[in-house]
CSV table of C-alpha atoms and ligand atoms in Angstrom, one decimal:
chain,number,residue,atom,x,y,z
A,1,UNK,CA,80.5,-14.5,9.3
A,2,UNK,CA,82.7,-17.5,8.4
A,3,UNK,CA,82.3,-18.9,4.9
A,4,UNK,CA,82.2,-22.6,3.9
A,5,UNK,CA,82.6,-23.9,0.3
A,6,UNK,CA,81.3,-27.4,-0.5
A,7,UNK,CA,83.2,-29.1,-3.3
A,8,UNK,CA,81.0,-31.8,-4.9
A,9,UNK,CA,82.3,-33.9,-7.8
A,10,UNK,CA,79.4,-35.2,-9.8
A,11,UNK,CA,79.3,-37.9,-12.4
A,12,UNK,CA,76.0,-39.2,-13.7
A,13,UNK,CA,74.2,-37.9,-10.6
A,14,UNK,CA,71.0,-36.6,-12.2
A,15,UNK,CA,68.9,-39.0,-10.1
A,16,UNK,CA,70.3,-37.9,-6.7
A,17,UNK,CA,71.7,-34.4,-7.1
A,18,UNK,CA,68.6,-32.4,-6.2
A,19,UNK,CA,67.9,-34.7,-3.2
A,20,UNK,CA,71.5,-34.2,-2.1
A,21,UNK,CA,71.1,-30.4,-2.2
A,22,UNK,CA,67.8,-30.4,-0.4
A,23,UNK,CA,69.1,-32.7,2.3
A,24,UNK,CA,72.3,-30.7,2.7
A,25,UNK,CA,70.3,-27.4,2.8
A,26,UNK,CA,68.5,-28.7,5.9
A,27,UNK,CA,71.8,-28.9,7.7
A,28,UNK,CA,73.0,-25.6,6.3
A,29,UNK,CA,69.8,-23.9,7.6
A,30,UNK,CA,70.6,-25.2,11.1
A,31,UNK,CA,73.9,-23.4,11.0
A,32,UNK,CA,72.9,-19.7,10.5
A,33,UNK,CA,76.3,-18.4,11.6
A,34,UNK,CA,78.0,-19.7,8.5
A,35,UNK,CA,77.6,-18.8,4.9
A,36,UNK,CA,77.7,-21.9,2.7
A,37,UNK,CA,78.3,-22.1,-1.1
A,38,UNK,CA,78.1,-25.2,-3.3
A,39,UNK,CA,80.7,-25.8,-6.0
A,40,UNK,CA,79.3,-28.6,-8.1
A,41,UNK,CA,81.7,-30.1,-10.6
A,42,UNK,CA,80.1,-32.0,-13.4
A,43,UNK,CA,82.7,-34.4,-14.5
A,44,UNK,CA,81.5,-35.0,-18.1
A,45,UNK,CA,78.3,-36.8,-17.0
A,46,UNK,CA,76.5,-38.7,-19.8
A,47,UNK,CA,73.1,-38.1,-18.3
A,48,UNK,CA,71.3,-34.8,-17.5
A,49,UNK,CA,73.4,-33.9,-14.5
A,50,UNK,CA,74.2,-30.6,-16.1
A,51,UNK,CA,70.6,-29.6,-16.6
A,52,UNK,CA,69.8,-30.4,-13.0
A,53,UNK,CA,72.8,-28.3,-11.9
A,54,UNK,CA,71.6,-25.4,-14.0
A,55,UNK,CA,68.1,-25.7,-12.6
A,56,UNK,CA,69.4,-25.8,-9.0
A,57,UNK,CA,71.7,-22.8,-9.7
A,58,UNK,CA,68.6,-20.8,-10.7
A,59,UNK,CA,66.7,-22.0,-7.7
A,60,UNK,CA,69.5,-21.3,-5.1
A,61,UNK,CA,71.8,-18.4,-5.4
A,62,UNK,CA,74.6,-20.1,-3.5
A,63,UNK,CA,75.1,-22.8,-6.1
A,64,UNK,CA,78.0,-22.6,-8.5
A,65,UNK,CA,78.9,-25.2,-11.1
A,66,UNK,CA,81.7,-26.1,-13.4
A,67,UNK,CA,81.2,-28.5,-16.3
A,68,UNK,CA,84.1,-30.4,-17.8
A,69,UNK,CA,84.4,-31.0,-21.5
A,70,UNK,CA,84.6,-34.8,-20.8
A,71,UNK,CA,85.0,-37.2,-17.9
A,72,UNK,CA,88.4,-36.4,-16.3
A,73,UNK,CA,87.8,-38.4,-13.1
A,74,UNK,CA,86.9,-37.7,-9.5
A,75,UNK,CA,90.4,-36.5,-8.7
A,76,UNK,CA,90.4,-33.9,-11.4
A,77,UNK,CA,86.9,-32.8,-10.3
A,78,UNK,CA,88.0,-32.3,-6.8
A,79,UNK,CA,91.0,-30.3,-7.9
A,80,UNK,CA,88.8,-28.0,-10.1
A,81,UNK,CA,86.4,-27.5,-7.2
A,82,UNK,CA,89.2,-26.7,-4.8
A,83,UNK,CA,90.7,-24.2,-7.3
A,84,UNK,CA,87.5,-22.3,-7.3
A,85,UNK,CA,87.1,-22.1,-3.5
A,86,UNK,CA,87.6,-18.8,-1.6
A,87,UNK,CA,85.9,-19.7,1.7
A,88,UNK,CA,87.5,-19.9,5.1
A,89,UNK,CA,86.7,-23.6,5.3
A,90,UNK,CA,86.3,-26.1,2.5
A,91,UNK,CA,84.4,-29.4,2.5
A,92,UNK,CA,85.0,-32.1,-0.1
A,93,UNK,CA,82.1,-34.5,-0.4
A,94,UNK,CA,80.3,-36.9,-2.7
A,95,UNK,CA,76.9,-36.2,-4.3
A,96,UNK,CA,75.3,-39.4,-3.3
A,97,UNK,CA,74.6,-38.7,0.4
A,98,UNK,CA,77.0,-41.4,1.4
A,99,UNK,CA,78.9,-38.6,3.1
A,100,UNK,CA,76.3,-37.3,5.6
A,101,UNK,CA,76.2,-33.5,5.9
A,102,UNK,CA,74.9,-34.0,9.5
A,103,UNK,CA,78.4,-34.0,10.7
A,104,UNK,CA,79.2,-30.5,9.6
A,105,UNK,CA,78.8,-29.1,13.1
A,106,UNK,CA,81.2,-31.7,14.4
A,107,UNK,CA,83.7,-30.7,11.7
A,108,UNK,CA,83.4,-27.0,12.4
A,109,UNK,CA,83.9,-27.7,16.0
A,110,UNK,CA,87.2,-29.6,15.3
A,111,UNK,CA,88.5,-26.7,13.2
A,112,UNK,CA,87.3,-23.8,15.4
A,113,UNK,CA,87.6,-25.1,18.9
A,114,UNK,CA,89.9,-28.0,18.9
A,115,UNK,CA,92.8,-26.6,17.0
A,116,UNK,CA,92.7,-28.9,14.0
A,117,UNK,CA,93.3,-27.9,10.4
A,118,UNK,CA,91.3,-30.7,8.9
A,119,UNK,CA,88.5,-32.9,10.1
A,120,UNK,CA,88.5,-36.1,7.9
A,121,UNK,CA,86.3,-39.1,7.9
A,122,UNK,CA,86.9,-42.8,7.9
A,123,UNK,CA,84.4,-45.6,7.7
A,124,UNK,CA,84.4,-48.3,10.3
A,125,UNK,CA,81.9,-50.6,8.8
A,126,UNK,CA,82.1,-51.5,5.2
A,127,UNK,CA,78.6,-52.8,4.8
A,128,UNK,CA,77.3,-53.4,1.4
A,129,UNK,CA,80.8,-53.9,0.1
A,130,UNK,CA,82.0,-57.1,-1.4
A,131,UNK,CA,84.3,-59.3,0.7
A,132,UNK,CA,86.9,-59.2,-2.1
A,133,UNK,CA,86.9,-55.4,-2.2
A,134,UNK,CA,87.2,-55.3,1.6
A,135,UNK,CA,90.3,-57.6,1.6
A,136,UNK,CA,91.8,-55.7,-1.3
A,137,UNK,CA,91.3,-52.3,0.3
A,138,UNK,CA,92.7,-53.5,3.7
A,139,UNK,CA,95.8,-54.8,1.9
A,140,UNK,CA,96.2,-51.5,0.1
A,141,UNK,CA,96.0,-49.4,3.3
A,142,UNK,CA,98.6,-51.5,4.9
A,143,UNK,CA,100.9,-51.5,2.0
A,144,UNK,CA,100.7,-47.8,1.2
A,145,UNK,CA,101.2,-46.9,4.9
A,146,UNK,CA,104.4,-49.0,4.9
A,147,UNK,CA,105.8,-47.9,1.6
A,148,UNK,CA,105.0,-44.2,1.4
A,149,UNK,CA,105.2,-41.1,3.6
A,150,UNK,CA,101.4,-41.1,3.4
A,151,UNK,CA,99.8,-42.3,6.7
A,152,UNK,CA,96.1,-42.8,6.5
A,153,UNK,CA,94.0,-45.0,8.8
A,154,UNK,CA,92.1,-47.9,7.3
A,155,UNK,CA,88.9,-46.7,5.7
A,156,UNK,CA,90.1,-43.1,5.2
A,157,UNK,CA,87.8,-41.2,2.9
A,158,UNK,CA,88.0,-38.1,0.9
A,159,UNK,CA,85.1,-36.5,2.8
A,160,UNK,CA,86.6,-33.8,5.0
A,161,UNK,CA,86.6,-30.2,6.0
A,162,UNK,CA,89.8,-28.2,5.7
A,163,UNK,CA,91.1,-24.7,6.5
A,164,UNK,CA,91.9,-22.2,3.8
A,165,UNK,CA,95.6,-22.6,4.5
A,166,UNK,CA,95.5,-26.3,4.0
A,167,UNK,CA,93.5,-26.0,0.7
A,168,UNK,CA,96.0,-23.5,-0.6
A,169,UNK,CA,98.8,-26.0,0.2
A,170,UNK,CA,97.0,-28.8,-1.6
A,171,UNK,CA,96.6,-26.5,-4.7
A,172,UNK,CA,100.3,-26.0,-4.8
A,173,UNK,CA,100.7,-29.6,-5.7
A,174,UNK,CA,99.9,-29.3,-9.4
A,175,UNK,CA,100.7,-32.9,-10.5
A,176,UNK,CA,98.4,-34.3,-13.2
A,177,UNK,CA,98.2,-37.8,-11.8
A,178,UNK,CA,96.5,-36.9,-8.6
A,179,UNK,CA,95.9,-39.2,-5.6
A,180,UNK,CA,94.0,-37.0,-3.2
A,181,UNK,CA,94.1,-39.1,-0.1
A,182,UNK,CA,97.9,-39.1,-0.5
A,183,UNK,CA,98.0,-35.4,-1.2
A,184,UNK,CA,95.8,-34.5,1.8
A,185,UNK,CA,98.2,-36.5,4.1
A,186,UNK,CA,101.4,-35.3,2.4
A,187,UNK,CA,100.7,-31.6,3.0
A,188,UNK,CA,100.7,-32.3,6.7
A,189,UNK,CA,98.6,-30.2,9.2
A,190,UNK,CA,96.7,-31.6,12.1
A,191,UNK,CA,93.9,-34.0,11.0
A,192,UNK,CA,91.1,-35.2,13.3
A,193,UNK,CA,89.6,-38.5,12.2
A,194,UNK,CA,86.0,-39.1,12.8
A,195,UNK,CA,84.1,-42.1,11.7
A,196,UNK,CA,80.5,-42.9,10.8
A,197,UNK,CA,78.6,-45.8,9.6
A,198,UNK,CA,78.4,-45.9,5.8
A,199,UNK,CA,75.0,-46.0,4.2
A,200,UNK,CA,74.2,-47.5,0.8
A,201,UNK,CA,74.0,-45.2,-2.2
A,202,UNK,CA,70.3,-44.4,-2.4
A,203,UNK,CA,70.0,-43.0,-5.9
A,204,UNK,CA,72.1,-43.6,-9.0
A,205,UNK,CA,74.8,-46.2,-9.2
A,206,UNK,CA,78.4,-46.4,-8.2
A,207,UNK,CA,80.8,-45.9,-11.1
A,208,UNK,CA,83.8,-47.7,-9.7
A,209,UNK,CA,84.9,-50.9,-11.2
A,210,UNK,CA,87.5,-53.3,-9.9
A,211,UNK,CA,89.9,-52.3,-12.6
A,212,UNK,CA,89.6,-48.6,-11.6
A,213,UNK,CA,90.1,-49.5,-8.0
A,214,UNK,CA,93.3,-51.4,-8.9
A,215,UNK,CA,94.6,-48.4,-10.8
A,216,UNK,CA,93.7,-46.2,-7.9
A,217,UNK,CA,95.7,-48.4,-5.5
A,218,UNK,CA,98.6,-48.4,-7.9
A,219,UNK,CA,98.5,-44.6,-8.1
A,220,UNK,CA,98.4,-44.5,-4.4
A,221,UNK,CA,101.7,-46.2,-4.1
A,222,UNK,CA,103.6,-45.1,-7.1
A,223,UNK,CA,102.7,-41.4,-6.8
A,224,UNK,CA,104.2,-41.3,-3.3
A,225,UNK,CA,107.0,-43.8,-3.2
A,226,UNK,CA,109.9,-45.3,-5.2
A,227,UNK,CA,109.9,-48.3,-2.9
A,228,UNK,CA,109.0,-50.8,-5.7
A,229,UNK,CA,112.1,-49.6,-7.6
A,230,UNK,CA,114.3,-50.0,-4.6
A,231,UNK,CA,112.7,-53.5,-4.1
A,232,UNK,CA,113.8,-54.6,-7.6
A,233,UNK,CA,117.3,-53.3,-6.9
A,234,UNK,CA,117.5,-55.2,-3.6
A,235,UNK,CA,116.1,-58.3,-5.2
A,236,UNK,CA,118.6,-58.1,-8.0
A,237,UNK,CA,121.4,-57.9,-5.4
A,238,UNK,CA,120.1,-60.9,-3.5
A,239,UNK,CA,119.8,-63.0,-6.7
A,240,UNK,CA,123.3,-62.0,-7.7
A,241,UNK,CA,124.7,-63.2,-4.4
A,242,UNK,CA,122.9,-66.5,-4.6
A,243,UNK,CA,124.0,-67.1,-8.2
A,244,UNK,CA,127.6,-66.3,-7.2
A,245,UNK,CA,127.5,-69.0,-4.5
A,246,UNK,CA,125.9,-71.4,-6.9
A,247,UNK,CA,128.6,-70.7,-9.6
A,248,UNK,CA,131.3,-71.3,-7.0
A,249,UNK,CA,129.8,-74.6,-6.0
A,250,UNK,CA,129.4,-75.7,-9.6
A,251,UNK,CA,133.0,-74.7,-10.4
A,252,UNK,CA,134.4,-76.6,-7.5
A,253,UNK,CA,132.2,-79.7,-8.4
A,254,UNK,CA,133.4,-79.5,-12.0
A,255,UNK,CA,137.1,-79.1,-11.1
A,256,UNK,CA,137.1,-82.0,-8.6
A,257,UNK,CA,134.6,-84.4,-10.1
A,258,UNK,CA,134.6,-83.5,-13.8
A,259,UNK,CA,131.4,-82.7,-15.7
A,260,UNK,CA,128.6,-84.9,-14.4
A,261,UNK,CA,125.1,-85.2,-15.7
A,262,UNK,CA,123.8,-82.3,-17.8
A,263,UNK,CA,121.8,-79.9,-15.6
A,264,UNK,CA,118.7,-79.7,-17.6
A,265,UNK,CA,116.4,-78.9,-14.7
A,266,UNK,CA,118.6,-76.4,-13.0
A,267,UNK,CA,119.2,-74.5,-16.2
A,268,UNK,CA,115.5,-74.4,-17.0
A,269,UNK,CA,114.7,-73.2,-13.5
A,270,UNK,CA,117.4,-70.5,-13.6
A,271,UNK,CA,116.3,-69.2,-17.0
A,272,UNK,CA,112.6,-69.1,-16.1
A,273,UNK,CA,113.2,-67.5,-12.7
A,274,UNK,CA,115.6,-64.9,-13.9
A,275,UNK,CA,113.4,-64.2,-16.9
A,276,UNK,CA,110.4,-63.7,-14.7
A,277,UNK,CA,112.2,-61.4,-12.4
A,278,UNK,CA,113.6,-59.3,-15.3
A,279,UNK,CA,110.2,-58.9,-16.8
A,280,UNK,CA,108.8,-57.8,-13.5
A,281,UNK,CA,111.5,-55.3,-12.9
A,282,UNK,CA,111.1,-53.9,-16.4
A,283,UNK,CA,107.4,-53.6,-15.7
A,284,UNK,CA,107.9,-51.7,-12.5
A,285,UNK,CA,110.5,-49.4,-14.2
A,286,UNK,CA,108.0,-48.9,-17.0
A,287,UNK,CA,105.3,-47.9,-14.6
A,288,UNK,CA,107.5,-45.1,-13.3
A,289,UNK,CA,108.7,-44.1,-16.7
A,290,UNK,CA,105.1,-43.9,-17.9
A,291,UNK,CA,104.3,-41.6,-15.0
A,292,UNK,CA,107.3,-39.4,-15.8
A,293,UNK,CA,106.1,-39.3,-19.5
A,294,UNK,CA,102.5,-38.3,-18.6
A,295,UNK,CA,103.7,-35.7,-16.0
A,296,UNK,CA,106.2,-34.2,-18.5
A,297,UNK,CA,103.5,-33.4,-21.0
A,298,UNK,CA,102.2,-30.9,-18.4
A,299,UNK,CA,98.7,-31.1,-19.7
A,300,UNK,CA,95.9,-29.3,-17.9
A,301,UNK,CA,94.2,-31.5,-15.2
A,302,UNK,CA,90.7,-30.6,-16.6
A,303,UNK,CA,89.1,-28.6,-19.3
A,304,UNK,CA,86.0,-26.5,-18.5
A,305,UNK,CA,83.1,-26.3,-20.9
A,306,UNK,CA,80.6,-24.3,-19.0
A,307,UNK,CA,80.6,-22.7,-15.6
A,308,UNK,CA,78.5,-20.0,-13.9
A,309,UNK,CA,81.6,-18.5,-12.2
A,310,UNK,CA,81.8,-16.0,-15.0
A,311,UNK,CA,78.4,-15.0,-16.0
A,312,UNK,CA,79.3,-14.3,-19.6
A,313,UNK,CA,79.9,-18.0,-20.1
A,314,UNK,CA,76.4,-18.6,-19.1
A,315,UNK,CA,74.7,-16.7,-21.9
A,316,UNK,CA,75.7,-18.8,-24.8
A,317,UNK,CA,75.1,-22.2,-23.3
A,318,UNK,CA,73.2,-24.6,-25.4
A,319,UNK,CA,71.1,-27.2,-23.8
A,320,UNK,CA,72.5,-30.6,-23.5
B,1,LIG,N1,82.7,-39.2,-9.5
B,1,LIG,C1,83.2,-38.2,-10.4
B,1,LIG,N2,83.9,-38.7,-11.5
B,1,LIG,C2,84.0,-40.0,-11.8
B,1,LIG,C3,83.5,-41.0,-10.9
B,1,LIG,C4,82.8,-40.5,-9.8
B,1,LIG,O1,83.2,-37.0,-10.2
B,1,LIG,O2,84.6,-40.3,-12.8
B,1,LIG,C5,81.9,-38.7,-8.3
B,1,LIG,C6,80.5,-39.2,-8.1
B,1,LIG,O3,79.6,-38.5,-8.8
B,1,LIG,C7,80.4,-39.2,-6.6
B,1,LIG,C8,81.8,-39.4,-6.1
B,1,LIG,O4,82.7,-39.1,-7.2
B,1,LIG,O5,79.9,-37.9,-6.2
B,1,LIG,C9,82.0,-40.8,-5.6
B,1,LIG,O6,81.6,-41.8,-6.6
B,1,LIG,P1,80.8,-43.1,-6.3
B,1,LIG,O7,79.7,-42.8,-5.3
B,1,LIG,O8,80.5,-43.7,-7.6
B,1,LIG,O9,82.0,-43.9,-5.6
B,1,LIG,P2,82.0,-44.7,-4.2
B,1,LIG,O10,81.0,-44.0,-3.3
B,1,LIG,O11,81.5,-46.1,-4.6
B,1,LIG,O12,83.4,-44.7,-3.8
B,2,LIG,MG1,79.3,-43.2,-3.4
């Protein structure tokens, strides 16, 4: 019998987690030829997510959980979940039922009969999403596909089923600043893209703010490309050429016509323009140096507080 592990990052999901498991179980029950296991990762939730997980693990023997010592972010939670998988196929999905388990059969089909290593999802319709966020994410997909080796279709999501081999490859990328969509694409393998209409989150609230989305987009580009650095170098070259021509013209003018009116405006423009460009270049450089700095510390991607993977850990749990 083929085994399937479901990796589910959870942050403040006390309201919806049980509903998620019950709904997913309906689909699991309709697939008796496969043995499913949940790997719930509690990413330092501030609510009672942990207690719900513990309760669910008592109720269903196929539920495993890992609790972080604090909020490490969804990327870290996915990594932790993937690290604990052993199954033939692995699914990464959200806990809010925005990723419908109903398409499991379709995903299994792609892996088993159609020769794919991964069946990933993208959303076609972004209903319930603000216009601003829509424009921003479209821009991001365009830019990141242009600048990096990572090629993802617009609306690509983390929700996917992968083969063991692909998961093992993903785990080999041990970088601290993780950008999963990029990593999934970077490791290669054949991916089938399927789409479905997104539904609104039914229980709980989304935790993403615009600032975190901006950081996410920045990660997506800087983690996989040095194009911005190259861009500053090219821009420097172009400005150098232009100023060379300008210097030549000014020199000739001065030689033949003598010093004319003092160039207050041109001086001011040149100083401001170059100052701005220099600042921006230093900023881009700093972004990369910051990343080298964080990566060089080689800190763990997450820290586990409790888990029911080793039963001993379970005994001395206090209630939280
Ligand atoms: N999540 C997480 N850590 C975080 C933020 C979110 O593990 O710091 C989980 C969350 O519980 C959910 C998934 O990541 O299962 C997606 O989060 P959310 O639904 O808030 O994002 P959206 O659907 O708006 O992209
Ligand atoms: Mg969601």
